[in-house]
Structure formats: C-alpha cells, structure tokens
XYZ file of C-alpha atoms in Angstrom:
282
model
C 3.434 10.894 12.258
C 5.157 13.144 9.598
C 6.515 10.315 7.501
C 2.776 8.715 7.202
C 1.919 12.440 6.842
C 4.073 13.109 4.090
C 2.439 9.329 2.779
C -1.183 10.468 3.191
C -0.751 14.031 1.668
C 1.205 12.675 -1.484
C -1.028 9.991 -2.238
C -4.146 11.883 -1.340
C -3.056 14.684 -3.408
C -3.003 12.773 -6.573
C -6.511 11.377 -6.192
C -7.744 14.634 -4.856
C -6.734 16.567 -8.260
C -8.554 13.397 -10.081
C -11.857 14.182 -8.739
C -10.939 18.310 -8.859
C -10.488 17.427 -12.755
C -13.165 15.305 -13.316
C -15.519 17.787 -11.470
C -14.500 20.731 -12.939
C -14.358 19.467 -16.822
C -18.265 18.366 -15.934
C -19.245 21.657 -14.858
C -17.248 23.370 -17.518
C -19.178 21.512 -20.002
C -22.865 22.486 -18.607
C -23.238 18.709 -17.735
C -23.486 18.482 -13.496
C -26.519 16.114 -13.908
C -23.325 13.421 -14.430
C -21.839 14.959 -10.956
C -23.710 12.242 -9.056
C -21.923 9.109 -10.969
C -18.870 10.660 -10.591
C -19.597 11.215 -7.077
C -20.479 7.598 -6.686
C -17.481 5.904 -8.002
C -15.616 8.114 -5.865
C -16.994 7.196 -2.964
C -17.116 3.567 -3.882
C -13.581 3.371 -4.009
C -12.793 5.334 -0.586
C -15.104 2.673 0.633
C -12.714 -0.324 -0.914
C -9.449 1.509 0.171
C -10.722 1.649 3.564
C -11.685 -2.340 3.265
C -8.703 -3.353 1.936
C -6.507 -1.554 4.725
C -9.237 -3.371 7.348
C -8.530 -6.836 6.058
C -4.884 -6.313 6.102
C -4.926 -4.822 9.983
C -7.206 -7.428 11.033
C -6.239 -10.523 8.746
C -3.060 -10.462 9.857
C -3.702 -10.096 12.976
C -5.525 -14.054 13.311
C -1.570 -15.571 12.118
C 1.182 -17.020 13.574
C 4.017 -14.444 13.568
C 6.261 -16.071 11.148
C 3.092 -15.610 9.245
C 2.476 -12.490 10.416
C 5.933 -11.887 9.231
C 6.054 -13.262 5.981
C 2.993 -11.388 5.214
C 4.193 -7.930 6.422
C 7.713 -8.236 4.522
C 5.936 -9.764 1.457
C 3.402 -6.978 1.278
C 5.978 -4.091 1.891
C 8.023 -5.136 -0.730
C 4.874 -5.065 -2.810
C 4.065 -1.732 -1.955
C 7.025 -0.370 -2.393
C 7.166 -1.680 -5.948
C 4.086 -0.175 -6.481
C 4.696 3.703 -5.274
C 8.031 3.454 -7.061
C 6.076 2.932 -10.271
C 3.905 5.138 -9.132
C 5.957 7.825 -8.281
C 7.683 7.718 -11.278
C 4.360 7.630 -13.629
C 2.867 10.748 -11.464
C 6.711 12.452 -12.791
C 5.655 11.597 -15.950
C 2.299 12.665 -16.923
C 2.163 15.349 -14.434
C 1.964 18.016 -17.179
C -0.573 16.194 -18.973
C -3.024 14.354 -16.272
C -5.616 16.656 -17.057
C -5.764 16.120 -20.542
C -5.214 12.040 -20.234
C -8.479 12.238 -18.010
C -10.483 14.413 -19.983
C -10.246 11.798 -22.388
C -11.079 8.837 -20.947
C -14.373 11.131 -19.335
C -14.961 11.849 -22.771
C -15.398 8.142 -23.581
C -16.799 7.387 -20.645
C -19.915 10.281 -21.160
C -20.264 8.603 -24.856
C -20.886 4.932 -23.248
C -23.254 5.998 -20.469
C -23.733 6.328 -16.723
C -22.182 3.351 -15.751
C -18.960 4.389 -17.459
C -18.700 7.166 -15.623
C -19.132 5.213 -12.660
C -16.589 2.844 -13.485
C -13.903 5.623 -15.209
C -13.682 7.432 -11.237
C -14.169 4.425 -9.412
C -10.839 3.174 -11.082
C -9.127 6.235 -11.020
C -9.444 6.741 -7.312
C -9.351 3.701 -6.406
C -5.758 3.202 -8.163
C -4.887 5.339 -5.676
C -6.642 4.391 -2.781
C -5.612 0.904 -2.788
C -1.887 1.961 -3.088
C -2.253 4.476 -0.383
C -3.864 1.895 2.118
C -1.437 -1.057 1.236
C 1.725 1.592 1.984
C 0.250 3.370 4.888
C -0.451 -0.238 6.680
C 3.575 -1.589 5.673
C 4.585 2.252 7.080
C 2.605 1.262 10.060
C 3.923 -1.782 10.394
C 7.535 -0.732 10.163
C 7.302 2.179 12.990
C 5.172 0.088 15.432
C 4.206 3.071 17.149
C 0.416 2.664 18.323
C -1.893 4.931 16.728
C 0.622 7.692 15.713
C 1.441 6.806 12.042
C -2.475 6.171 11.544
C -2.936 10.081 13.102
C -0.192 11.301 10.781
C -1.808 9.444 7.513
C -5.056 10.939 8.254
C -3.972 14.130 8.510
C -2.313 13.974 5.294
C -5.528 13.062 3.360
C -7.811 15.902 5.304
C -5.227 18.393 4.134
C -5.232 16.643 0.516
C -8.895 16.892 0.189
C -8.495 20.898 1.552
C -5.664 21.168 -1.080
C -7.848 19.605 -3.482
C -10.787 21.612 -3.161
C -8.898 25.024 -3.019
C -7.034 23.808 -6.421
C -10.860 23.901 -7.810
C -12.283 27.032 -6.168
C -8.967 28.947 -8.006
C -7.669 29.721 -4.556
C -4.638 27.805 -4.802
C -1.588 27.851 -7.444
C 1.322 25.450 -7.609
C 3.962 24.325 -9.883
C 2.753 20.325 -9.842
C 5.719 19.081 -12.021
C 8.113 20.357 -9.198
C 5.498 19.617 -6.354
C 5.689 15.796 -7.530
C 8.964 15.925 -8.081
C 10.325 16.993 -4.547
C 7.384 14.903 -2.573
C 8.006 12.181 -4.791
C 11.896 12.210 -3.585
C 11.180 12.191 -0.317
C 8.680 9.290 -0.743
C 11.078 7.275 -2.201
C 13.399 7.462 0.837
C 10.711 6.893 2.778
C 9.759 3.541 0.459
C 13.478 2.353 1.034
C 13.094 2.130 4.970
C 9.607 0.122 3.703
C 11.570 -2.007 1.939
C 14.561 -2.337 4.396
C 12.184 -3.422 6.909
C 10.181 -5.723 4.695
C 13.233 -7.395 4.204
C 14.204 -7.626 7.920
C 10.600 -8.993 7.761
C 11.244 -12.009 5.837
C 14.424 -12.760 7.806
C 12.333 -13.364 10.625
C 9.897 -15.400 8.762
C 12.660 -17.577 8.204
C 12.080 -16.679 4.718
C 15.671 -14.931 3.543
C 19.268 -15.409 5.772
C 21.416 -13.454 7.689
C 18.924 -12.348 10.400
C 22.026 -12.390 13.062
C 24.400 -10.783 10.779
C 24.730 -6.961 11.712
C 25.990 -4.437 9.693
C 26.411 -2.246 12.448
C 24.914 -1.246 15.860
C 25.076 2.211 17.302
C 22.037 2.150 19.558
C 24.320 3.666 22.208
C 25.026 6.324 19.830
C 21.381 6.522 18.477
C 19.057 4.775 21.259
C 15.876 3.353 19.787
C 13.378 4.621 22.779
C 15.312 8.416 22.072
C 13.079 11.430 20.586
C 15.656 11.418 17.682
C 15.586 7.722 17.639
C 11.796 7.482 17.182
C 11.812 10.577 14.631
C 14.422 8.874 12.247
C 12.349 5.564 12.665
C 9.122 7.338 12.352
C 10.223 9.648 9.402
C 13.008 7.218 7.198
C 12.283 3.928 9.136
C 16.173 4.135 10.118
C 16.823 1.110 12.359
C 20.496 1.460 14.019
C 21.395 -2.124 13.635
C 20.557 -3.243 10.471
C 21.504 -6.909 9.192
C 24.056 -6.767 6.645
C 20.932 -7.702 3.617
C 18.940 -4.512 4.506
C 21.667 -2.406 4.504
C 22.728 -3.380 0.501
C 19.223 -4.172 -0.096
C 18.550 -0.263 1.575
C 21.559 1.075 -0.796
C 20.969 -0.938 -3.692
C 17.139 0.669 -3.963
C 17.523 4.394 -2.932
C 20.637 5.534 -5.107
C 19.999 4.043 -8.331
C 15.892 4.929 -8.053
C 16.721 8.812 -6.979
C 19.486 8.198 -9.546
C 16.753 7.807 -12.500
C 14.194 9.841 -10.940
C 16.193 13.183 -11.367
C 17.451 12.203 -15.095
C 20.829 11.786 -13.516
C 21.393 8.472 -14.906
C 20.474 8.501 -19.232
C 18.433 11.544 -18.679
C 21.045 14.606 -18.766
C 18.718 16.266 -15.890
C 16.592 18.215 -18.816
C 12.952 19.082 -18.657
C 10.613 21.087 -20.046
C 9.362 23.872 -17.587
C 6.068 23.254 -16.541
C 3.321 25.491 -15.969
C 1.541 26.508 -12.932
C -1.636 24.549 -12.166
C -4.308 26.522 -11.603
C -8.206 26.115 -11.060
C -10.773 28.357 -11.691
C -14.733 27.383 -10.194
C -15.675 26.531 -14.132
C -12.405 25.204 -14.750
C-alpha cells in the first residue's frame, strides 16, 4: 500500500497543481466563464486514465500466461521508461511549470473553446495515462489483492486535497525539493518495476537465465513475512533474484539517482527555489 501510495500521491500531485494553475490563472484574469472547458478536459482525461488502466486489468486477463507475461514485463519496462523521463522533466521545470502553462492557456484562450478543451485534456491526461500504466505494472509486481489498488487511491484523494489547499493559499511548500525527494524515492521504486518486468520476460520465455539465481535468502527474509511483504510491497525486493535482474536492478538505480542529484556532470548546484504558494485569485 505505501509504495502505490507514494505512486498515486506523486503522480497525482503533478496533475493536481496543473488544474490548481490553470484554475487559478482563469480566475485571476476575470475569465471563469472558460472554467467549464477546462473542467471538461479534465475530466475527460480522468475518464481515459481510468479506461486505459481497465483494458490493461482486464485485457490481460483473456491471455495465455506467457502472454500474460510478456505483456506485464513489456509494459513495466515501458512504464518505467516513462516516469524516469518523467521524473526527471518534473526536476526540471519545476520552478517554471506555472509559467510554461500560462502560456500555452494563453494560446489556447486566443484559438477558442475547443483549445482549451484540448490544452487540459492533454495536460492531465499526460499524467493520467502514466499514472495508470505504473500503478497497474506496481500492481502486478506485488500481487497482493486489492492492497496496492487501496494504497494508489489514497495517494490521489490526498493529491487532489493537496491540490486544492495549494489554491485556497492554505498550503506552502518548497516544490523543487518536494519533487526532488519524492522523485528519488520513485525511482527506487521504478527499479523493482523494472527488476520484475524483467523477471517477467524470463518467464515469457522472452530473455534467459530464468534458473540462474543470484542469491536466495528467503530463510533469512521469508516472502509470506510482514517485513517480507513490506520490502516487496514498498521496493518490490524479491530475495532470490536471477542473476539479469540483479545487474539489470543495479545497472538502472545508481547511474539514474547518479544524474538525478547532479552527481554525475552536474557538480550538485542549483538555484534555490522559491516556496510555492497559492492565494484564492492566484
């Protein structure tokens, strides 16, 4: 539950401060008769998200397991790819997401009411489609009923709460380092994605070494104990990895958290960022 958690409130986060901006520029600027639009693309992409995670739960679901496998490594590699880029843009532009979208609103107002429909459809649904794709390979991975699906949702509710106390002013935080930290975490969590994904495609028949362990200390770390399931749950640990995910596990997480914190090229040196804060107008 907390790893999908930690999933659902990171990813929910981001689009939740999309819609806070969008909202609050509109207001600012005397125009809420375009609120409804907004509101409509919005919506329209929570709709697709939730489609999109359907058809992958019950898709895969009608195939053969070394389909089903296949499938499930094929699209957690995917995913992974795709947070990793997106963790790394969010570290980026953090400072400047509000002005990047005030912009493209901007445009959007010139060109009419379906641009604005369009403008937060795709920047939700960015989002929305990454979160869902994740969540479901995080599912997948744990294998533990309806617990990770508990822990997502919870992370979105308290994304949309963030959200709207970000716009009512109640709320200030340093984003820059928010992302940064939660963005860390994430990417240890996307390595035990990947790891499995790749244990995934050994089954499938798809990569070798499927009988070649790395190590096993399930007497030392059982898979049914609470700290067992909370290491799976949390960093999709698995306590007898093949020999593949383990390099494949090692060759991803150093060299990503590496680059993320500027410790590879980077010299570690940012500029300080100021806290985000919301007012009702702005």
């Amino acid at each position: 539950m907390f790893g999908n958690y930690l999933i659902g409130l990171r990813e929910g986060l981001e689009a939740s401060l999309v819609v806070c901006i969008l909202i609050a520029y509109l207001v600012k600027t005397d125009r809420k008769d375009k609120l409804p639009p907004v509101w409509l693309g919005v919506g329209a992409a929570v709709v697709l998200s939730m489609a999109f995670g359907a058809v992958l739960q019950f898709g895969s679901s009608q195939l053969t397991f070394e389909a089903q496998e296949a499938l499930g490594g094929s699209l957690s590699i995917i995913s992974v790819g795709l947070v990793t880029w997106m963790v790394f843009w969010m570290r980026r532009t953090a400072r400047h997401l509000k002005t990047e979208l005030h912009g493209k609103l901007d445009a959007a107002l010139a060109m009419g009411t379906a641009a604005l429909v369009v403008t937060s459809f795709l920047a939700v649904g960015r989002e929305g489609l990454e979160t869902a794709l994740f969540i479901w390979s995080a599912v997948q991975a744990t294998g533990d009923g309806w617990n990770p699906l508990i822990g997502a949702a919870l992370g979105l509710l308290t994304s949309v709460v963030l959200g709207w106390l970000f716009y009512r002013g109640a709320l200030k935080i340093n984003l820059a380092r928010f992302f940064t930290w939660t963005g860390a975490m994430l990417v240890v969590v996307a390595a035990g994605v990947l790891a499995y994904g790749v244990h995934d495609l050994q089954e499938a028949g798809w990569l070798p070494g499927l009988h070649s362990t790395a190590f096993d200390i399930s007497s030392t770390i059982p898979k049914d104990s609470w700290y067992g399931t909370l290491l799976k749950g949390v960093f999709n640990f698995q306590p007898d990895p093949t020999v593949l995910q383990l390099v494949v596990w090692l060759l991803y997480l150093v060299p990503t958290l590496a680059f993320f914190f500027n410790l590879l090229g980077g010299g570690g040196k940012t500029t300080p960022a100021q806290p985000a804060t919301a007012t009702p107008a702005a």
